[in-house]
Amino acid sequence: MIGLYDLWPAFVVVGLVWPFAGIPLFQRVGFETNSARIRTIDGMRGYLALAVALHHSVIYHEFLTTGVWKYPPSAFYGLLGQVGVSFFFVISAYLFWGKLLSAKSSVNFPALLLKRAFRIGPLYIVAIGAVMVLEVINAPIDYSAFATYERAFFNLLFGVFGYVPLSSFGVYTLAGVTWTLPYEWLFYFSLPIVAIFSRHLVARLGMPVALLGFSILMSAGGGSLAYCYLGLFAGGMVCATLEANALLVKVHRHALSAIALALLVYVFVTYEIAYAPVPMLLCIGSFFLIVSGADFFGLLTASRSVRLGEISYGIYLLQGLAFVAVFSISPVRDFALANTSQYWLVILMTMVLLVFMALVAHVVVEKPGVSLGNSLAAGLLLPTGETIGASEVRPWRMPRNVTRQFADRS
């Protein structure tokens, strides 16, 4: 009998989902863009999103059986979600701070934010719209209250304010993943301010190091988790600055992979939460080794990994809807809850469904949205500013030629 919190089923699920990224349909993923990104980071994203989905899959079992949505008692499955989110924050800061460091002229921030809105917003609105429709169908809503329409309006603002359900039914329909988006937007809105420091050789490293130190002090003192999130963004900025100044770890990529993997294993075997100073620093350190060339022995640069990374936003955002779609079918739900072995089998089916949902959303919603955002941003070019394109990206020193063209996603 497979236990709900056994570790190996999670690896089996990912291992069985991975081959699907090799089918011809996945050749349509990717964005036609001039943005330069590092292939290993693209390869990370899919696994990070799947880790968050597996984190919520064990939570969902408790929710189905007791009606309570709570953090899992398993440190491993708890950390899957937190470490996944931690790396997403680090990656976002790394990419956008790196853009500022590489820009040869002033940055057109209105255009940059507009492109972000059309990268994040279209699929977000589709997901939120689906959830609110389900709420209207399945839950009592007070249509006489102004607050109901106010919540619906703010819910549709591209995730800037997160998602506030119209009723109790909508609380877990998205698996609670939208809480990260307001933090992402706060970072994007801060870019015009932090850009002041990107032009100075000392300040470009000193400022993020100071922010990281501040977050460690506040987190160690029992402060809000927001201080740890700040530290993760600051850590990504530090990694980008070190790379921009060619201060990478110059050893063989297999050695880097072994050390990066060892740091992550240490986090999982030692800590119960990732939102604390030491595990936060270990995650940042592991990411810096990835930036330096660690590719987890070729896994992160494999084409299937990169393709999963391209649809990672959909995997992350649509997981709750995939759970609802599968477990709303009474025979399937009863089969899954009969024993944990059958539950894991249904979770495997759910993950496959989620990957294909993300693939369709990528082709039908994300790619057109990015294309529209790029077109609109092109009309916002100012006489004194430029958007950031491939021709403006400085060829940062890398240990191997592992860059390719993709769009940004955090």
mmCIF file with all atom_site columns, N, CA and C in Angstrom, residues 2 4 8-21 50 53-58 60-61 77 308 315 319 322-323 326-327 332 335-336 339-357:
data_model
loop_
_atom_site.group_PDB
_atom_site.id
_atom_site.type_symbol
_atom_site.label_atom_id
_atom_site.label_alt_id
_atom_site.label_comp_id
_atom_site.label_asym_id
_atom_site.label_entity_id
_atom_site.label_seq_id
_atom_site.pdbx_PDB_ins_code
_atom_site.Cartn_x
_atom_site.Cartn_y
_atom_site.Cartn_z
_atom_site.occupancy
_atom_site.B_iso_or_equiv
_atom_site.pdbx_formal_charge
_atom_site.auth_seq_id
_atom_site.auth_comp_id
_atom_site.auth_asym_id
_atom_site.auth_atom_id
_atom_site.pdbx_PDB_model_num
ATOM 1   N N  . ILE A 1 2   ? 0.596   2.146  -0.891  1.00 0.00 ? 2   ILE A N  1
ATOM 2   C CA . ILE A 1 2   ? 1.335   3.405  -0.975  1.00 0.00 ? 2   ILE A CA 1
ATOM 3   C C  . ILE A 1 2   ? 0.789   4.374  0.057   1.00 0.00 ? 2   ILE A C  1
ATOM 4   N N  . LEU A 1 4   ? 0.121   8.119  1.666   1.00 0.00 ? 4   LEU A N  1
ATOM 5   C CA . LEU A 1 4   ? -0.162  9.425  1.082   1.00 0.00 ? 4   LEU A CA 1
ATOM 6   C C  . LEU A 1 4   ? 1.072   10.303 1.069   1.00 0.00 ? 4   LEU A C  1
ATOM 7   N N  . TRP A 1 8   ? 8.414   8.642  -2.824  1.00 0.00 ? 8   TRP A N  1
ATOM 8   C CA . TRP A 1 8   ? 8.673   8.156  -4.176  1.00 0.00 ? 8   TRP A CA 1
ATOM 9   C C  . TRP A 1 8   ? 7.522   8.359  -5.147  1.00 0.00 ? 8   TRP A C  1
ATOM 10  N N  . PRO A 1 9   ? 6.229   8.346  -4.730  1.00 0.00 ? 9   PRO A N  1
ATOM 11  C CA . PRO A 1 9   ? 5.173   8.579  -5.722  1.00 0.00 ? 9   PRO A CA 1
ATOM 12  C C  . PRO A 1 9   ? 5.299   9.929  -6.426  1.00 0.00 ? 9   PRO A C  1
ATOM 13  N N  . ALA A 1 10  ? 5.802   10.934 -5.736  1.00 0.00 ? 10  ALA A N  1
ATOM 14  C CA . ALA A 1 10  ? 5.951   12.251 -6.365  1.00 0.00 ? 10  ALA A CA 1
ATOM 15  C C  . ALA A 1 10  ? 6.940   12.182 -7.521  1.00 0.00 ? 10  ALA A C  1
ATOM 16  N N  . PHE A 1 11  ? 8.042   11.463 -7.326  1.00 0.00 ? 11  PHE A N  1
ATOM 17  C CA . PHE A 1 11  ? 9.035   11.336 -8.389  1.00 0.00 ? 11  PHE A CA 1
ATOM 18  C C  . PHE A 1 11  ? 8.504   10.479 -9.538  1.00 0.00 ? 11  PHE A C  1
ATOM 19  N N  . VAL A 1 12  ? 7.709   9.473  -9.199  1.00 0.00 ? 12  VAL A N  1
ATOM 20  C CA . VAL A 1 12  ? 7.113   8.638  -10.241 1.00 0.00 ? 12  VAL A CA 1
ATOM 21  C C  . VAL A 1 12  ? 6.150   9.451  -11.089 1.00 0.00 ? 12  VAL A C  1
ATOM 22  N N  . VAL A 1 13  ? 5.339   10.282 -10.446 1.00 0.00 ? 13  VAL A N  1
ATOM 23  C CA . VAL A 1 13  ? 4.388   11.117 -11.176 1.00 0.00 ? 13  VAL A CA 1
ATOM 24  C C  . VAL A 1 13  ? 5.111   12.035 -12.151 1.00 0.00 ? 13  VAL A C  1
ATOM 25  N N  . VAL A 1 14  ? 6.145   12.717 -11.664 1.00 0.00 ? 14  VAL A N  1
ATOM 26  C CA . VAL A 1 14  ? 6.907   13.617 -12.539 1.00 0.00 ? 14  VAL A CA 1
ATOM 27  C C  . VAL A 1 14  ? 7.578   12.824 -13.657 1.00 0.00 ? 14  VAL A C  1
ATOM 28  N N  . GLY A 1 15  ? 8.116   11.656 -13.311 1.00 0.00 ? 15  GLY A N  1
ATOM 29  C CA . GLY A 1 15  ? 8.777   10.843 -14.317 1.00 0.00 ? 15  GLY A CA 1
ATOM 30  C C  . GLY A 1 15  ? 7.834   10.340 -15.396 1.00 0.00 ? 15  GLY A C  1
ATOM 31  N N  . LEU A 1 16  ? 6.568   10.100 -15.039 1.00 0.00 ? 16  LEU A N  1
ATOM 32  C CA . LEU A 1 16  ? 5.600   9.637  -16.026 1.00 0.00 ? 16  LEU A CA 1
ATOM 33  C C  . LEU A 1 16  ? 4.972   10.790 -16.805 1.00 0.00 ? 16  LEU A C  1
ATOM 34  N N  . VAL A 1 17  ? 4.955   11.980 -16.223 1.00 0.00 ? 17  VAL A N  1
ATOM 35  C CA . VAL A 1 17  ? 4.433   13.145 -16.936 1.00 0.00 ? 17  VAL A CA 1
ATOM 36  C C  . VAL A 1 17  ? 5.455   13.658 -17.945 1.00 0.00 ? 17  VAL A C  1
ATOM 37  N N  . TRP A 1 18  ? 6.724   13.559 -17.611 1.00 0.00 ? 18  TRP A N  1
ATOM 38  C CA . TRP A 1 18  ? 7.805   14.116 -18.425 1.00 0.00 ? 18  TRP A CA 1
ATOM 39  C C  . TRP A 1 18  ? 7.765   13.666 -19.882 1.00 0.00 ? 18  TRP A C  1
ATOM 40  N N  . PRO A 1 19  ? 7.498   12.378 -20.187 1.00 0.00 ? 19  PRO A N  1
ATOM 41  C CA . PRO A 1 19  ? 7.504   11.967 -21.601 1.00 0.00 ? 19  PRO A CA 1
ATOM 42  C C  . PRO A 1 19  ? 6.465   12.671 -22.463 1.00 0.00 ? 19  PRO A C  1
ATOM 43  N N  . PHE A 1 20  ? 5.381   13.142 -21.853 1.00 0.00 ? 20  PHE A N  1
ATOM 44  C CA . PHE A 1 20  ? 4.343   13.786 -22.651 1.00 0.00 ? 20  PHE A CA 1
ATOM 45  C C  . PHE A 1 20  ? 4.853   15.056 -23.324 1.00 0.00 ? 20  PHE A C  1
ATOM 46  N N  . ALA A 1 21  ? 5.877   15.671 -22.736 1.00 0.00 ? 21  ALA A N  1
ATOM 47  C CA . ALA A 1 21  ? 6.422   16.896 -23.333 1.00 0.00 ? 21  ALA A CA 1
ATOM 48  C C  . ALA A 1 21  ? 7.177   16.616 -24.624 1.00 0.00 ? 21  ALA A C  1
ATOM 49  N N  . LEU A 1 50  ? 5.273   21.873 -11.182 1.00 0.00 ? 50  LEU A N  1
ATOM 50  C CA . LEU A 1 50  ? 4.789   20.542 -10.817 1.00 0.00 ? 50  LEU A CA 1
ATOM 51  C C  . LEU A 1 50  ? 4.993   20.269 -9.329  1.00 0.00 ? 50  LEU A C  1
ATOM 52  N N  . ALA A 1 53  ? 2.188   21.841 -7.585  1.00 0.00 ? 53  ALA A N  1
ATOM 53  C CA . ALA A 1 53  ? 0.971   21.057 -7.810  1.00 0.00 ? 53  ALA A CA 1
ATOM 54  C C  . ALA A 1 53  ? 0.967   19.798 -6.950  1.00 0.00 ? 53  ALA A C  1
ATOM 55  N N  . LEU A 1 54  ? 2.105   19.139 -6.787  1.00 0.00 ? 54  LEU A N  1
ATOM 56  C CA . LEU A 1 54  ? 2.183   17.950 -5.936  1.00 0.00 ? 54  LEU A CA 1
ATOM 57  C C  . LEU A 1 54  ? 2.002   18.328 -4.467  1.00 0.00 ? 54  LEU A C  1
ATOM 58  N N  . HIS A 1 55  ? 2.521   19.463 -4.083  1.00 0.00 ? 55  HIS A N  1
ATOM 59  C CA . HIS A 1 55  ? 2.292   19.996 -2.739  1.00 0.00 ? 55  HIS A CA 1
ATOM 60  C C  . HIS A 1 55  ? 0.792   20.121 -2.474  1.00 0.00 ? 55  HIS A C  1
ATOM 61  N N  . HIS A 1 56  ? 0.076   20.676 -3.436  1.00 0.00 ? 56  HIS A N  1
ATOM 62  C CA . HIS A 1 56  ? -1.367  20.851 -3.251  1.00 0.00 ? 56  HIS A CA 1
ATOM 63  C C  . HIS A 1 56  ? -2.145  19.551 -3.419  1.00 0.00 ? 56  HIS A C  1
ATOM 64  N N  . SER A 1 57  ? -1.565  18.579 -4.100  1.00 0.00 ? 57  SER A N  1
ATOM 65  C CA . SER A 1 57  ? -2.286  17.316 -4.287  1.00 0.00 ? 57  SER A CA 1
ATOM 66  C C  . SER A 1 57  ? -2.493  16.580 -2.972  1.00 0.00 ? 57  SER A C  1
ATOM 67  N N  . VAL A 1 58  ? -1.493  16.631 -2.068  1.00 0.00 ? 58  VAL A N  1
ATOM 68  C CA . VAL A 1 58  ? -1.687  15.972 -0.777  1.00 0.00 ? 58  VAL A CA 1
ATOM 69  C C  . VAL A 1 58  ? -2.585  16.815 0.133   1.00 0.00 ? 58  VAL A C  1
ATOM 70  N N  . TYR A 1 60  ? -5.045  18.451 -1.009  1.00 0.00 ? 60  TYR A N  1
ATOM 71  C CA . TYR A 1 60  ? -6.391  18.246 -1.549  1.00 0.00 ? 60  TYR A CA 1
ATOM 72  C C  . TYR A 1 60  ? -7.021  16.978 -0.984  1.00 0.00 ? 60  TYR A C  1
ATOM 73  N N  . HIS A 1 61  ? -6.215  15.985 -0.669  1.00 0.00 ? 61  HIS A N  1
ATOM 74  C CA . HIS A 1 61  ? -6.760  14.764 -0.069  1.00 0.00 ? 61  HIS A CA 1
ATOM 75  C C  . HIS A 1 61  ? -7.404  15.080 1.273   1.00 0.00 ? 61  HIS A C  1
ATOM 76  N N  . TYR A 1 77  ? 6.441   17.256 1.466   1.00 0.00 ? 77  TYR A N  1
ATOM 77  C CA . TYR A 1 77  ? 5.395   17.818 0.606   1.00 0.00 ? 77  TYR A CA 1
ATOM 78  C C  . TYR A 1 77  ? 5.101   19.275 0.949   1.00 0.00 ? 77  TYR A C  1
ATOM 79  N N  . LEU A 1 308 ? 8.216   21.923 -20.856 1.00 0.00 ? 308 LEU A N  1
ATOM 80  C CA . LEU A 1 308 ? 7.397   22.005 -19.647 1.00 0.00 ? 308 LEU A CA 1
ATOM 81  C C  . LEU A 1 308 ? 7.566   23.375 -18.988 1.00 0.00 ? 308 LEU A C  1
ATOM 82  N N  . ILE A 1 315 ? 0.617   25.516 -15.747 1.00 0.00 ? 315 ILE A N  1
ATOM 83  C CA . ILE A 1 315 ? 0.650   24.437 -14.758 1.00 0.00 ? 315 ILE A CA 1
ATOM 84  C C  . ILE A 1 315 ? 0.427   25.003 -13.364 1.00 0.00 ? 315 ILE A C  1
ATOM 85  N N  . GLN A 1 319 ? -3.815  24.538 -11.751 1.00 0.00 ? 319 GLN A N  1
ATOM 86  C CA . GLN A 1 319 ? -3.832  23.276 -11.014 1.00 0.00 ? 319 GLN A CA 1
ATOM 87  C C  . GLN A 1 319 ? -5.108  23.081 -10.205 1.00 0.00 ? 319 GLN A C  1
ATOM 88  N N  . ALA A 1 322 ? -7.830  21.939 -12.399 1.00 0.00 ? 322 ALA A N  1
ATOM 89  C CA . ALA A 1 322 ? -7.644  20.534 -12.778 1.00 0.00 ? 322 ALA A CA 1
ATOM 90  C C  . ALA A 1 322 ? -8.129  19.620 -11.656 1.00 0.00 ? 322 ALA A C  1
ATOM 91  N N  . PHE A 1 323 ? -7.823  19.954 -10.410 1.00 0.00 ? 323 PHE A N  1
ATOM 92  C CA . PHE A 1 323 ? -8.322  19.170 -9.283  1.00 0.00 ? 323 PHE A CA 1
ATOM 93  C C  . PHE A 1 323 ? -9.850  19.155 -9.263  1.00 0.00 ? 323 PHE A C  1
ATOM 94  N N  . VAL A 1 326 ? -11.349 16.936 -12.071 1.00 0.00 ? 326 VAL A N  1
ATOM 95  C CA . VAL A 1 326 ? -11.231 15.492 -11.858 1.00 0.00 ? 326 VAL A CA 1
ATOM 96  C C  . VAL A 1 326 ? -12.073 15.032 -10.676 1.00 0.00 ? 326 VAL A C  1
ATOM 97  N N  . PHE A 1 327 ? -11.945 15.704 -9.545  1.00 0.00 ? 327 PHE A N  1
ATOM 98  C CA . PHE A 1 327 ? -12.589 15.220 -8.331  1.00 0.00 ? 327 PHE A CA 1
ATOM 99  C C  . PHE A 1 327 ? -14.060 15.623 -8.222  1.00 0.00 ? 327 PHE A C  1
ATOM 100 N N  . VAL A 1 332 ? -14.969 8.942  -9.856  1.00 0.00 ? 332 VAL A N  1
ATOM 101 C CA . VAL A 1 332 ? -13.518 9.135  -9.763  1.00 0.00 ? 332 VAL A CA 1
ATOM 102 C C  . VAL A 1 332 ? -13.120 9.513  -8.345  1.00 0.00 ? 332 VAL A C  1
ATOM 103 N N  . PHE A 1 335 ? -13.389 6.471  -6.104  1.00 0.00 ? 335 PHE A N  1
ATOM 104 C CA . PHE A 1 335 ? -12.282 5.562  -6.395  1.00 0.00 ? 335 PHE A CA 1
ATOM 105 C C  . PHE A 1 335 ? -10.993 6.067  -5.755  1.00 0.00 ? 335 PHE A C  1
ATOM 106 N N  . ALA A 1 336 ? -10.743 7.361  -5.868  1.00 0.00 ? 336 ALA A N  1
ATOM 107 C CA . ALA A 1 336 ? -9.503  7.933  -5.343  1.00 0.00 ? 336 ALA A CA 1
ATOM 108 C C  . ALA A 1 336 ? -9.450  7.850  -3.826  1.00 0.00 ? 336 ALA A C  1
ATOM 109 N N  . ASN A 1 339 ? -8.504  4.260  -1.250  1.00 0.00 ? 339 ASN A N  1
ATOM 110 C CA . ASN A 1 339 ? -7.212  4.023  -0.613  1.00 0.00 ? 339 ASN A CA 1
ATOM 111 C C  . ASN A 1 339 ? -6.179  4.947  -1.243  1.00 0.00 ? 339 ASN A C  1
ATOM 112 N N  . THR A 1 340 ? -5.043  5.084  -0.583  1.00 0.00 ? 340 THR A N  1
ATOM 113 C CA . THR A 1 340 ? -4.053  6.068  -1.042  1.00 0.00 ? 340 THR A CA 1
ATOM 114 C C  . THR A 1 340 ? -3.366  5.642  -2.339  1.00 0.00 ? 340 THR A C  1
ATOM 115 N N  . SER A 1 341 ? -3.285  4.351  -2.597  1.00 0.00 ? 341 SER A N  1
ATOM 116 C CA . SER A 1 341 ? -2.704  3.911  -3.868  1.00 0.00 ? 341 SER A CA 1
ATOM 117 C C  . SER A 1 341 ? -3.547  4.408  -5.034  1.00 0.00 ? 341 SER A C  1
ATOM 118 N N  . GLN A 1 342 ? -4.855  4.256  -4.906  1.00 0.00 ? 342 GLN A N  1
ATOM 119 C CA . GLN A 1 342 ? -5.752  4.723  -5.959  1.00 0.00 ? 342 GLN A CA 1
ATOM 120 C C  . GLN A 1 342 ? -5.762  6.241  -6.028  1.00 0.00 ? 342 GLN A C  1
ATOM 121 N N  . TYR A 1 343 ? -5.574  6.894  -4.882  1.00 0.00 ? 343 TYR A N  1
ATOM 122 C CA . TYR A 1 343 ? -5.516  8.360  -4.899  1.00 0.00 ? 343 TYR A CA 1
ATOM 123 C C  . TYR A 1 343 ? -4.328  8.826  -5.724  1.00 0.00 ? 343 TYR A C  1
ATOM 124 N N  . TRP A 1 344 ? -3.172  8.200  -5.542  1.00 0.00 ? 344 TRP A N  1
ATOM 125 C CA . TRP A 1 344 ? -1.998  8.597  -6.314  1.00 0.00 ? 344 TRP A CA 1
ATOM 126 C C  . TRP A 1 344 ? -2.182  8.312  -7.801  1.00 0.00 ? 344 TRP A C  1
ATOM 127 N N  . LEU A 1 345 ? -2.905  7.247  -8.128  1.00 0.00 ? 345 LEU A N  1
ATOM 128 C CA . LEU A 1 345 ? -3.187  6.963  -9.535  1.00 0.00 ? 345 LEU A CA 1
ATOM 129 C C  . LEU A 1 345 ? -4.032  8.085  -10.141 1.00 0.00 ? 345 LEU A C  1
ATOM 130 N N  . VAL A 1 346 ? -5.019  8.547  -9.395  1.00 0.00 ? 346 VAL A N  1
ATOM 131 C CA . VAL A 1 346 ? -5.860  9.649  -9.880  1.00 0.00 ? 346 VAL A CA 1
ATOM 132 C C  . VAL A 1 346 ? -5.055  10.941 -9.952  1.00 0.00 ? 346 VAL A C  1
ATOM 133 N N  . ILE A 1 347 ? -4.143  11.144 -9.012  1.00 0.00 ? 347 ILE A N  1
ATOM 134 C CA . ILE A 1 347 ? -3.282  12.326 -9.062  1.00 0.00 ? 347 ILE A CA 1
ATOM 135 C C  . ILE A 1 347 ? -2.429  12.302 -10.325 1.00 0.00 ? 347 ILE A C  1
ATOM 136 N N  . LEU A 1 348 ? -1.929  11.136 -10.697 1.00 0.00 ? 348 LEU A N  1
ATOM 137 C CA . LEU A 1 348 ? -1.177  11.016 -11.950 1.00 0.00 ? 348 LEU A CA 1
ATOM 138 C C  . LEU A 1 348 ? -2.048  11.430 -13.134 1.00 0.00 ? 348 LEU A C  1
ATOM 139 N N  . MET A 1 349 ? -3.281  10.960 -13.176 1.00 0.00 ? 349 MET A N  1
ATOM 140 C CA . MET A 1 349 ? -4.211  11.349 -14.238 1.00 0.00 ? 349 MET A CA 1
ATOM 141 C C  . MET A 1 349 ? -4.436  12.864 -14.210 1.00 0.00 ? 349 MET A C  1
ATOM 142 N N  . THR A 1 350 ? -4.546  13.426 -13.010 1.00 0.00 ? 350 THR A N  1
ATOM 143 C CA . THR A 1 350 ? -4.785  14.858 -12.872 1.00 0.00 ? 350 THR A CA 1
ATOM 144 C C  . THR A 1 350 ? -3.600  15.665 -13.379 1.00 0.00 ? 350 THR A C  1
ATOM 145 N N  . MET A 1 351 ? -2.388  15.206 -13.076 1.00 0.00 ? 351 MET A N  1
ATOM 146 C CA . MET A 1 351 ? -1.199  15.916 -13.539 1.00 0.00 ? 351 MET A CA 1
ATOM 147 C C  . MET A 1 351 ? -1.096  15.872 -15.067 1.00 0.00 ? 351 MET A C  1
ATOM 148 N N  . VAL A 1 352 ? -1.448  14.746 -15.666 1.00 0.00 ? 352 VAL A N  1
ATOM 149 C CA . VAL A 1 352 ? -1.438  14.667 -17.130 1.00 0.00 ? 352 VAL A CA 1
ATOM 150 C C  . VAL A 1 352 ? -2.476  15.629 -17.704 1.00 0.00 ? 352 VAL A C  1
ATOM 151 N N  . LEU A 1 353 ? -3.669  15.639 -17.122 1.00 0.00 ? 353 LEU A N  1
ATOM 152 C CA . LEU A 1 353 ? -4.703  16.585 -17.562 1.00 0.00 ? 353 LEU A CA 1
ATOM 153 C C  . LEU A 1 353 ? -4.220  18.015 -17.401 1.00 0.00 ? 353 LEU A C  1
ATOM 154 N N  . LEU A 1 354 ? -3.581  18.314 -16.275 1.00 0.00 ? 354 LEU A N  1
ATOM 155 C CA . LEU A 1 354 ? -3.093  19.669 -16.011 1.00 0.00 ? 354 LEU A CA 1
ATOM 156 C C  . LEU A 1 354 ? -2.076  20.101 -17.057 1.00 0.00 ? 354 LEU A C  1
ATOM 157 N N  . VAL A 1 355 ? -1.167  19.207 -17.421 1.00 0.00 ? 355 VAL A N  1
ATOM 158 C CA . VAL A 1 355 ? -0.156  19.535 -18.423 1.00 0.00 ? 355 VAL A CA 1
ATOM 159 C C  . VAL A 1 355 ? -0.820  19.860 -19.762 1.00 0.00 ? 355 VAL A C  1
ATOM 160 N N  . PHE A 1 356 ? -1.830  19.089 -20.136 1.00 0.00 ? 356 PHE A N  1
ATOM 161 C CA . PHE A 1 356 ? -2.498  19.363 -21.411 1.00 0.00 ? 356 PHE A CA 1
ATOM 162 C C  . PHE A 1 356 ? -3.368  20.617 -21.333 1.00 0.00 ? 356 PHE A C  1
ATOM 163 N N  . MET A 1 357 ? -3.956  20.891 -20.187 1.00 0.00 ? 357 MET A N  1
ATOM 164 C CA . MET A 1 357 ? -4.671  22.156 -20.004 1.00 0.00 ? 357 MET A CA 1
ATOM 165 C C  . MET A 1 357 ? -3.714  23.330 -20.164 1.00 0.00 ? 357 MET A C  1
#
